[in-house]
mmCIF file with all atom_site columns, C-alpha atoms in Angstrom:
data_model
loop_
_atom_site.group_PDB
_atom_site.id
_atom_site.type_symbol
_atom_site.label_atom_id
_atom_site.label_alt_id
_atom_site.label_comp_id
_atom_site.label_asym_id
_atom_site.label_entity_id
_atom_site.label_seq_id
_atom_site.pdbx_PDB_ins_code
_atom_site.Cartn_x
_atom_site.Cartn_y
_atom_site.Cartn_z
_atom_site.occupancy
_atom_site.B_iso_or_equiv
_atom_site.pdbx_formal_charge
_atom_site.auth_seq_id
_atom_site.auth_comp_id
_atom_site.auth_asym_id
_atom_site.auth_atom_id
_atom_site.pdbx_PDB_model_num
ATOM 1   C CA . MET A 1 1   ? 12.313 54.612  75.913 1.00 0.00 ? 217 MET A CA 1
ATOM 2   C CA . ALA A 1 2   ? 10.158 57.506  77.073 1.00 0.00 ? 218 ALA A CA 1
ATOM 3   C CA . SER A 1 3   ? 7.702  58.941  74.595 1.00 0.00 ? 219 SER A CA 1
ATOM 4   C CA . ILE A 1 4   ? 8.293  62.476  73.390 1.00 0.00 ? 220 ILE A CA 1
ATOM 5   C CA . LYS A 1 5   ? 5.370  64.791  73.989 1.00 0.00 ? 221 LYS A CA 1
ATOM 6   C CA . PRO A 1 6   ? 4.617  68.071  72.256 1.00 0.00 ? 222 PRO A CA 1
ATOM 7   C CA . VAL A 1 7   ? 5.465  71.136  74.268 1.00 0.00 ? 223 VAL A CA 1
ATOM 8   C CA . VAL A 1 8   ? 2.636  73.022  75.933 1.00 0.00 ? 224 VAL A CA 1
ATOM 9   C CA . PRO A 1 9   ? 2.417  76.687  74.876 1.00 0.00 ? 225 PRO A CA 1
ATOM 10  C CA . ALA A 1 10  ? 3.567  79.224  77.459 1.00 0.00 ? 226 ALA A CA 1
ATOM 11  C CA . LEU A 1 11  ? 2.418  82.639  78.614 1.00 0.00 ? 227 LEU A CA 1
ATOM 12  C CA . LEU A 1 12  ? 4.663  85.481  77.481 1.00 0.00 ? 228 LEU A CA 1
ATOM 13  C CA . VAL A 1 13  ? 5.384  87.888  80.336 1.00 0.00 ? 229 VAL A CA 1
ATOM 14  C CA . THR A 1 14  ? 7.550  90.929  79.688 1.00 0.00 ? 230 THR A CA 1
ATOM 15  C CA . ALA A 1 15  ? 9.128  93.287  82.186 1.00 0.00 ? 231 ALA A CA 1
ATOM 16  C CA . ALA A 1 16  ? 9.737  96.786  80.866 1.00 0.00 ? 232 ALA A CA 1
ATOM 17  C CA . PHE A 1 17  ? 11.673 99.503  82.622 1.00 0.00 ? 233 PHE A CA 1
ATOM 18  C CA . SER A 1 18  ? 12.683 103.074 81.900 1.00 0.00 ? 234 SER A CA 1
ATOM 19  C CA . GLU A 1 19  ? 12.798 106.478 83.536 1.00 0.00 ? 235 GLU A CA 1
ATOM 20  C CA . ASN A 1 20  ? 9.811  107.405 81.366 1.00 0.00 ? 236 ASN A CA 1
ATOM 21  C CA . LEU A 1 21  ? 6.451  105.616 81.669 1.00 0.00 ? 237 LEU A CA 1
ATOM 22  C CA . SER A 1 22  ? 5.458  106.798 78.184 1.00 0.00 ? 238 SER A CA 1
ATOM 23  C CA . LEU A 1 23  ? 8.480  104.991 76.774 1.00 0.00 ? 239 LEU A CA 1
ATOM 24  C CA . ILE A 1 24  ? 7.478  101.786 78.576 1.00 0.00 ? 240 ILE A CA 1
ATOM 25  C CA . ASN A 1 25  ? 4.033  102.038 76.984 1.00 0.00 ? 241 ASN A CA 1
ATOM 26  C CA . TRP A 1 26  ? 5.614  102.759 73.591 1.00 0.00 ? 242 TRP A CA 1
ATOM 27  C CA . GLY A 1 27  ? 7.731  99.612  73.913 1.00 0.00 ? 243 GLY A CA 1
ATOM 28  C CA . MET A 1 28  ? 4.710  97.495  74.733 1.00 0.00 ? 244 MET A CA 1
ATOM 29  C CA . GLU A 1 29  ? 2.805  98.949  71.768 1.00 0.00 ? 245 GLU A CA 1
ATOM 30  C CA . GLN A 1 30  ? 5.680  97.854  69.528 1.00 0.00 ? 246 GLN A CA 1
ATOM 31  C CA . MET A 1 31  ? 5.555  94.338  70.979 1.00 0.00 ? 247 MET A CA 1
ATOM 32  C CA . MET A 1 32  ? 1.768  94.157  70.522 1.00 0.00 ? 248 MET A CA 1
ATOM 33  C CA . ARG A 1 33  ? 2.233  94.722  66.782 1.00 0.00 ? 249 ARG A CA 1
ATOM 34  C CA . TYR A 1 34  ? 3.873  91.300  66.583 1.00 0.00 ? 250 TYR A CA 1
ATOM 35  C CA . LEU A 1 35  ? 2.539  89.403  69.582 1.00 0.00 ? 251 LEU A CA 1
ATOM 36  C CA . GLY A 1 36  ? -1.062 90.512  69.945 1.00 0.00 ? 252 GLY A CA 1
ATOM 37  C CA . PRO A 1 37  ? -2.933 92.121  72.825 1.00 0.00 ? 253 PRO A CA 1
ATOM 38  C CA . ILE A 1 38  ? -1.923 92.362  76.450 1.00 0.00 ? 254 ILE A CA 1
ATOM 39  C CA . ALA A 1 39  ? -4.145 90.548  78.947 1.00 0.00 ? 255 ALA A CA 1
ATOM 40  C CA . LEU A 1 40  ? -2.610 91.710  82.234 1.00 0.00 ? 256 LEU A CA 1
ATOM 41  C CA . GLU A 1 41  ? -0.581 94.744  83.240 1.00 0.00 ? 257 GLU A CA 1
ATOM 42  C CA . SER A 1 42  ? 0.952  95.654  86.583 1.00 0.00 ? 258 SER A CA 1
ATOM 43  C CA . GLU A 1 43  ? 0.958  99.089  88.103 1.00 0.00 ? 259 GLU A CA 1
ATOM 44  C CA . PRO A 1 44  ? 4.306  100.835 87.648 1.00 0.00 ? 260 PRO A CA 1
ATOM 45  C CA . PHE A 1 45  ? 6.708  100.439 90.546 1.00 0.00 ? 261 PHE A CA 1
ATOM 46  C CA . ASP A 1 46  ? 10.102 101.828 91.428 1.00 0.00 ? 262 ASP A CA 1
ATOM 47  C CA . PHE A 1 47  ? 12.920 99.686  90.098 1.00 0.00 ? 263 PHE A CA 1
ATOM 48  C CA . ASN A 1 48  ? 15.465 100.459 92.809 1.00 0.00 ? 264 ASN A CA 1
ATOM 49  C CA . GLN A 1 49  ? 16.800 97.035  93.791 1.00 0.00 ? 265 GLN A CA 1
ATOM 50  C CA . THR A 1 50  ? 20.044 97.653  91.889 1.00 0.00 ? 266 THR A CA 1
ATOM 51  C CA . SER A 1 51  ? 22.067 100.570 90.541 1.00 0.00 ? 267 SER A CA 1
ATOM 52  C CA . TYR A 1 52  ? 23.429 98.427  87.683 1.00 0.00 ? 268 TYR A CA 1
ATOM 53  C CA . TYR A 1 53  ? 21.444 100.330 85.021 1.00 0.00 ? 269 TYR A CA 1
ATOM 54  C CA . SER A 1 54  ? 21.799 103.877 86.423 1.00 0.00 ? 270 SER A CA 1
ATOM 55  C CA . LYS A 1 55  ? 24.671 105.001 84.197 1.00 0.00 ? 271 LYS A CA 1
ATOM 56  C CA . GLU A 1 56  ? 22.998 104.129 80.904 1.00 0.00 ? 272 GLU A CA 1
ATOM 57  C CA . MET A 1 57  ? 19.325 104.480 81.858 1.00 0.00 ? 273 MET A CA 1
ATOM 58  C CA . GLY A 1 58  ? 19.153 107.099 84.604 1.00 0.00 ? 274 GLY A CA 1
ATOM 59  C CA . PRO A 1 59  ? 18.903 106.963 88.402 1.00 0.00 ? 275 PRO A CA 1
ATOM 60  C CA . HIS A 1 60  ? 15.125 106.722 88.882 1.00 0.00 ? 276 HIS A CA 1
ATOM 61  C CA . LEU A 1 61  ? 13.614 103.858 86.922 1.00 0.00 ? 277 LEU A CA 1
ATOM 62  C CA . PHE A 1 62  ? 10.051 102.601 86.758 1.00 0.00 ? 278 PHE A CA 1
ATOM 63  C CA . LYS A 1 63  ? 9.140  99.029  85.930 1.00 0.00 ? 279 LYS A CA 1
ATOM 64  C CA . LYS A 1 64  ? 5.944  97.393  84.709 1.00 0.00 ? 280 LYS A CA 1
ATOM 65  C CA . LEU A 1 65  ? 5.052  93.781  83.984 1.00 0.00 ? 281 LEU A CA 1
ATOM 66  C CA . PHE A 1 66  ? 2.827  92.692  81.116 1.00 0.00 ? 282 PHE A CA 1
ATOM 67  C CA . ALA A 1 67  ? 1.291  89.323  80.211 1.00 0.00 ? 283 ALA A CA 1
ATOM 68  C CA . PHE A 1 68  ? 0.180  88.787  76.629 1.00 0.00 ? 284 PHE A CA 1
ATOM 69  C CA . ALA A 1 69  ? -3.217 87.295  75.812 1.00 0.00 ? 285 ALA A CA 1
ATOM 70  C CA . ASP A 1 70  ? -2.004 84.772  73.243 1.00 0.00 ? 286 ASP A CA 1
ATOM 71  C CA . LEU A 1 71  ? 0.061  81.784  74.317 1.00 0.00 ? 287 LEU A CA 1
ATOM 72  C CA . VAL A 1 72  ? 3.381  81.253  72.546 1.00 0.00 ? 288 VAL A CA 1
ATOM 73  C CA . ASP A 1 73  ? 5.551  78.353  71.479 1.00 0.00 ? 289 ASP A CA 1
ATOM 74  C CA . PRO A 1 74  ? 8.385  78.212  74.057 1.00 0.00 ? 290 PRO A CA 1
ATOM 75  C CA . SER A 1 75  ? 10.911 77.524  71.295 1.00 0.00 ? 291 SER A CA 1
ATOM 76  C CA . LYS A 1 76  ? 10.326 81.109  70.088 1.00 0.00 ? 292 LYS A CA 1
ATOM 77  C CA . LEU A 1 77  ? 11.763 82.758  73.234 1.00 0.00 ? 293 LEU A CA 1
ATOM 78  C CA . ALA A 1 78  ? 15.109 83.598  71.593 1.00 0.00 ? 294 ALA A CA 1
ATOM 79  C CA . ASP A 1 79  ? 13.331 85.156  68.604 1.00 0.00 ? 295 ASP A CA 1
ATOM 80  C CA . ILE A 1 80  ? 11.169 87.228  70.950 1.00 0.00 ? 296 ILE A CA 1
ATOM 81  C CA . LYS A 1 81  ? 14.226 88.404  72.901 1.00 0.00 ? 297 LYS A CA 1
ATOM 82  C CA . ASN A 1 82  ? 15.987 89.433  69.702 1.00 0.00 ? 298 ASN A CA 1
ATOM 83  C CA . MET A 1 83  ? 12.834 91.316  68.670 1.00 0.00 ? 299 MET A CA 1
ATOM 84  C CA . THR A 1 84  ? 12.754 93.172  72.016 1.00 0.00 ? 300 THR A CA 1
ATOM 85  C CA . ASN A 1 85  ? 16.441 94.017  71.564 1.00 0.00 ? 301 ASN A CA 1
ATOM 86  C CA . GLU A 1 86  ? 15.540 95.623  68.214 1.00 0.00 ? 302 GLU A CA 1
ATOM 87  C CA . ILE A 1 87  ? 12.709 97.589  69.832 1.00 0.00 ? 303 ILE A CA 1
ATOM 88  C CA . GLU A 1 88  ? 15.107 98.781  72.538 1.00 0.00 ? 304 GLU A CA 1
ATOM 89  C CA . SER A 1 89  ? 17.620 99.945  69.938 1.00 0.00 ? 305 SER A CA 1
ATOM 90  C CA . THR A 1 90  ? 14.967 101.976 68.086 1.00 0.00 ? 306 THR A CA 1
ATOM 91  C CA . SER A 1 91  ? 13.680 103.586 71.293 1.00 0.00 ? 307 SER A CA 1
ATOM 92  C CA . HIS A 1 92  ? 16.165 106.470 70.836 1.00 0.00 ? 308 HIS A CA 1
ATOM 93  C CA . SER A 1 93  ? 14.125 107.724 67.891 1.00 0.00 ? 309 SER A CA 1
ATOM 94  C CA . THR A 1 94  ? 11.089 108.370 70.101 1.00 0.00 ? 310 THR A CA 1
ATOM 95  C CA . SER A 1 95  ? 12.841 111.368 71.732 1.00 0.00 ? 311 SER A CA 1
ATOM 96  C CA . LEU A 1 96  ? 11.154 110.456 75.020 1.00 0.00 ? 312 LEU A CA 1
ATOM 97  C CA . SER A 1 97  ? 14.507 110.097 76.764 1.00 0.00 ? 313 SER A CA 1
ATOM 98  C CA . GLU A 1 98  ? 18.035 111.435 76.466 1.00 0.00 ? 314 GLU A CA 1
ATOM 99  C CA . GLN A 1 99  ? 19.622 108.393 78.135 1.00 0.00 ? 315 GLN A CA 1
ATOM 100 C CA . PRO A 1 100 ? 22.058 106.153 76.201 1.00 0.00 ? 316 PRO A CA 1
ATOM 101 C CA . ARG A 1 101 ? 19.700 103.229 76.819 1.00 0.00 ? 317 ARG A CA 1
ATOM 102 C CA . PRO A 1 102 ? 16.216 104.620 77.334 1.00 0.00 ? 318 PRO A CA 1
ATOM 103 C CA . LEU A 1 103 ? 14.289 101.333 77.503 1.00 0.00 ? 319 LEU A CA 1
ATOM 104 C CA . ASN A 1 104 ? 14.861 97.766  78.686 1.00 0.00 ? 320 ASN A CA 1
ATOM 105 C CA . LEU A 1 105 ? 12.498 94.942  77.706 1.00 0.00 ? 321 LEU A CA 1
ATOM 106 C CA . ASP A 1 106 ? 12.925 91.549  79.352 1.00 0.00 ? 322 ASP A CA 1
ATOM 107 C CA . PRO A 1 107 ? 10.678 88.842  77.906 1.00 0.00 ? 323 PRO A CA 1
ATOM 108 C CA . GLY A 1 108 ? 10.077 85.637  79.786 1.00 0.00 ? 324 GLY A CA 1
ATOM 109 C CA . LEU A 1 109 ? 7.851  82.588  79.690 1.00 0.00 ? 325 LEU A CA 1
ATOM 110 C CA . LEU A 1 110 ? 5.525  81.371  82.381 1.00 0.00 ? 326 LEU A CA 1
ATOM 111 C CA . ASN A 1 111 ? 4.112  77.874  82.629 1.00 0.00 ? 327 ASN A CA 1
ATOM 112 C CA . LEU A 1 112 ? 2.511  76.057  85.543 1.00 0.00 ? 328 LEU A CA 1
ATOM 113 C CA . GLY A 1 113 ? 5.854  75.124  87.104 1.00 0.00 ? 329 GLY A CA 1
ATOM 114 C CA . LYS A 1 114 ? 8.190  78.035  86.469 1.00 0.00 ? 330 LYS A CA 1
ATOM 115 C CA . PHE A 1 115 ? 8.969  81.499  85.173 1.00 0.00 ? 331 PHE A CA 1
ATOM 116 C CA . MET A 1 116 ? 11.941 81.810  82.786 1.00 0.00 ? 332 MET A CA 1
ATOM 117 C CA . LEU A 1 117 ? 13.756 84.886  81.516 1.00 0.00 ? 333 LEU A CA 1
ATOM 118 C CA . ALA A 1 118 ? 15.681 85.362  78.283 1.00 0.00 ? 334 ALA A CA 1
ATOM 119 C CA . THR A 1 119 ? 19.041 87.136  78.404 1.00 0.00 ? 335 THR A CA 1
ATOM 120 C CA . THR A 1 120 ? 22.121 87.850  76.318 1.00 0.00 ? 336 THR A CA 1
ATOM 121 C CA . LYS A 1 121 ? 24.423 87.140  79.267 1.00 0.00 ? 337 LYS A CA 1
ATOM 122 C CA . ASP A 1 122 ? 25.756 83.634  79.915 1.00 0.00 ? 338 ASP A CA 1
ATOM 123 C CA . GLN A 1 123 ? 26.196 82.254  83.431 1.00 0.00 ? 339 GLN A CA 1
ATOM 124 C CA . ALA A 1 124 ? 26.686 78.761  84.873 1.00 0.00 ? 340 ALA A CA 1
ATOM 125 C CA . HIS A 1 125 ? 22.941 78.245  85.416 1.00 0.00 ? 341 HIS A CA 1
ATOM 126 C CA . ARG A 1 126 ? 21.827 79.456  81.983 1.00 0.00 ? 342 ARG A CA 1
ATOM 127 C CA . ILE A 1 127 ? 21.148 77.398  78.881 1.00 0.00 ? 343 ILE A CA 1
ATOM 128 C CA . TYR A 1 128 ? 21.985 78.601  75.393 1.00 0.00 ? 344 TYR A CA 1
ATOM 129 C CA . LEU A 1 129 ? 18.958 78.803  73.089 1.00 0.00 ? 345 LEU A CA 1
ATOM 130 C CA . LYS A 1 130 ? 20.192 80.323  69.802 1.00 0.00 ? 346 LYS A CA 1
ATOM 131 C CA . ASP A 1 131 ? 21.312 83.549  68.149 1.00 0.00 ? 347 ASP A CA 1
ATOM 132 C CA . GLY A 1 132 ? 23.189 84.778  71.229 1.00 0.00 ? 348 GLY A CA 1
ATOM 133 C CA . ILE A 1 133 ? 20.255 84.254  73.612 1.00 0.00 ? 349 ILE A CA 1
ATOM 134 C CA . PHE A 1 134 ? 20.262 82.254  76.849 1.00 0.00 ? 350 PHE A CA 1
ATOM 135 C CA . ALA A 1 135 ? 17.443 81.344  79.242 1.00 0.00 ? 351 ALA A CA 1
ATOM 136 C CA . GLU A 1 136 ? 17.245 80.789  82.961 1.00 0.00 ? 352 GLU A CA 1
ATOM 137 C CA . VAL A 1 137 ? 14.561 79.529  85.296 1.00 0.00 ? 353 VAL A CA 1
ATOM 138 C CA . THR A 1 138 ? 14.174 82.630  87.455 1.00 0.00 ? 354 THR A CA 1
ATOM 139 C CA . LEU A 1 139 ? 11.431 81.363  89.778 1.00 0.00 ? 355 LEU A CA 1
ATOM 140 C CA . HIS A 1 140 ? 9.787  77.994  90.298 1.00 0.00 ? 356 HIS A CA 1
ATOM 141 C CA . PHE A 1 141 ? 6.270  77.324  91.565 1.00 0.00 ? 357 PHE A CA 1
ATOM 142 C CA . GLN A 1 142 ? 6.089  75.228  94.718 1.00 0.00 ? 358 GLN A CA 1
ATOM 143 C CA . ASP A 1 143 ? 3.424  74.913  97.426 1.00 0.00 ? 359 ASP A CA 1
ATOM 144 C CA . LYS A 1 144 ? 1.229  77.531  95.709 1.00 0.00 ? 360 LYS A CA 1
ATOM 145 C CA . GLU A 1 145 ? 4.005  80.164  95.683 1.00 0.00 ? 361 GLU A CA 1
ATOM 146 C CA . PHE A 1 146 ? 6.740  81.381  93.380 1.00 0.00 ? 362 PHE A CA 1
ATOM 147 C CA . VAL A 1 147 ? 10.087 80.540  94.955 1.00 0.00 ? 363 VAL A CA 1
ATOM 148 C CA . GLU A 1 148 ? 13.424 82.104  94.058 1.00 0.00 ? 364 GLU A CA 1
ATOM 149 C CA . TRP A 1 149 ? 16.786 80.520  93.361 1.00 0.00 ? 365 TRP A CA 1
ATOM 150 C CA . PRO A 1 150 ? 20.147 81.862  94.582 1.00 0.00 ? 366 PRO A CA 1
ATOM 151 C CA . TRP A 1 151 ? 20.567 83.624  91.199 1.00 0.00 ? 367 TRP A CA 1
ATOM 152 C CA . THR A 1 152 ? 17.105 85.226  91.071 1.00 0.00 ? 368 THR A CA 1
ATOM 153 C CA . TYR A 1 153 ? 17.335 88.984  90.460 1.00 0.00 ? 369 TYR A CA 1
ATOM 154 C CA . ALA A 1 154 ? 16.335 91.104  93.468 1.00 0.00 ? 370 ALA A CA 1
ATOM 155 C CA . ASP A 1 155 ? 13.262 92.618  91.817 1.00 0.00 ? 371 ASP A CA 1
ATOM 156 C CA . TYR A 1 156 ? 11.883 89.160  90.994 1.00 0.00 ? 372 TYR A CA 1
ATOM 157 C CA . ARG A 1 157 ? 12.152 88.260  94.689 1.00 0.00 ? 373 ARG A CA 1
ATOM 158 C CA . THR A 1 158 ? 9.671  90.994  95.661 1.00 0.00 ? 374 THR A CA 1
ATOM 159 C CA . GLU A 1 159 ? 6.111  90.194  96.680 1.00 0.00 ? 375 GLU A CA 1
ATOM 160 C CA . HIS A 1 160 ? 4.868  92.711  94.108 1.00 0.00 ? 376 HIS A CA 1
ATOM 161 C CA . VAL A 1 161 ? 6.380  90.735  91.225 1.00 0.00 ? 377 VAL A CA 1
ATOM 162 C CA . LYS A 1 162 ? 5.432  87.346  92.665 1.00 0.00 ? 378 LYS A CA 1
ATOM 163 C CA . ALA A 1 163 ? 1.819  88.506  93.134 1.00 0.00 ? 379 ALA A CA 1
ATOM 164 C CA . PHE A 1 164 ? 1.654  89.607  89.490 1.00 0.00 ? 380 PHE A CA 1
ATOM 165 C CA . LEU A 1 165 ? 3.102  86.273  88.349 1.00 0.00 ? 381 LEU A CA 1
ATOM 166 C CA . LYS A 1 166 ? 0.551  84.376  90.458 1.00 0.00 ? 382 LYS A CA 1
ATOM 167 C CA . LYS A 1 167 ? -2.221 86.367  88.796 1.00 0.00 ? 383 LYS A CA 1
ATOM 168 C CA . ALA A 1 168 ? -0.650 85.645  85.397 1.00 0.00 ? 384 ALA A CA 1
ATOM 169 C CA . ARG A 1 169 ? -0.402 81.952  86.294 1.00 0.00 ? 385 ARG A CA 1
ATOM 170 C CA . SER A 1 170 ? -4.136 81.863  87.104 1.00 0.00 ? 386 SER A CA 1
ATOM 171 C CA . PHE A 1 171 ? -4.869 83.522  83.754 1.00 0.00 ? 387 PHE A CA 1
ATOM 172 C CA . TYR A 1 172 ? -2.595 80.995  82.032 1.00 0.00 ? 388 TYR A CA 1
ATOM 173 C CA . LYS A 1 173 ? -4.250 78.053  83.784 1.00 0.00 ? 389 LYS A CA 1
ATOM 174 C CA . GLU A 1 174 ? -7.655 79.214  82.511 1.00 0.00 ? 390 GLU A CA 1
ATOM 175 C CA . LYS A 1 175 ? -6.250 79.842  79.044 1.00 0.00 ? 391 LYS A CA 1
ATOM 176 C CA . LEU A 1 176 ? -4.915 76.259  78.876 1.00 0.00 ? 392 LEU A CA 1
ATOM 177 C CA . LYS A 1 177 ? -8.495 74.991  79.200 1.00 0.00 ? 393 LYS A CA 1
ATOM 178 C CA . SER A 1 178 ? -9.332 76.578  75.849 1.00 0.00 ? 394 SER A CA 1
ATOM 179 C CA . ILE A 1 179 ? -6.601 74.883  73.807 1.00 0.00 ? 395 ILE A CA 1
ATOM 180 C CA . PRO A 1 180 ? -7.170 71.470  72.245 1.00 0.00 ? 396 PRO A CA 1
ATOM 181 C CA . PRO A 1 181 ? -5.679 68.474  74.030 1.00 0.00 ? 397 PRO A CA 1
ATOM 182 C CA . ILE A 1 182 ? -2.043 67.901  73.179 1.00 0.00 ? 398 ILE A CA 1
ATOM 183 C CA . GLU A 1 183 ? -1.442 64.531  71.580 1.00 0.00 ? 399 GLU A CA 1
ATOM 184 C CA . GLU A 1 184 ? 1.751  62.543  71.888 1.00 0.00 ? 400 GLU A CA 1
ATOM 185 C CA . TYR A 1 185 ? 4.044  62.442  68.882 1.00 0.00 ? 401 TYR A CA 1
ATOM 186 C CA . PRO A 1 186 ? 3.674  59.206  66.909 1.00 0.00 ? 402 PRO A CA 1
#
């Protein structure tokens, strides 16, 4: 029988998009209240790879990626996604946007081998976590690059996003050196 090993903490990476950059920053401030400081932040870029969100969020969306400084227990991904859903639902009260859905927050976890996203939508390649939340491996790391799957969203296929995730992976790799060695379960 194989021995069961404790899980290694992961790096929380969140993608935020909106028609309003101030609302993106507001959303990240809300997340920092619960999850601590942000270590890395991308420049905003046009989120124009799909028109899926146009009706409820507006036609010209900006997206930013953020990596948090503190590593997280991967088993908490569903809780984090439900928290971001709550932040999204309160974003109307900011009056920074008139759209039906002014903000979208997509948390994910990065480890040395992959980047995973949490979602409320089930598909054949997704695994149920809990409380209505699923997860998918969006990209895997192979030959020093992030590589997509057939189901990888178009924006996560871009070099801009992959470059940010490589930078986040380097940060994560250094951060792992500062945690105590992980012992096997007895």
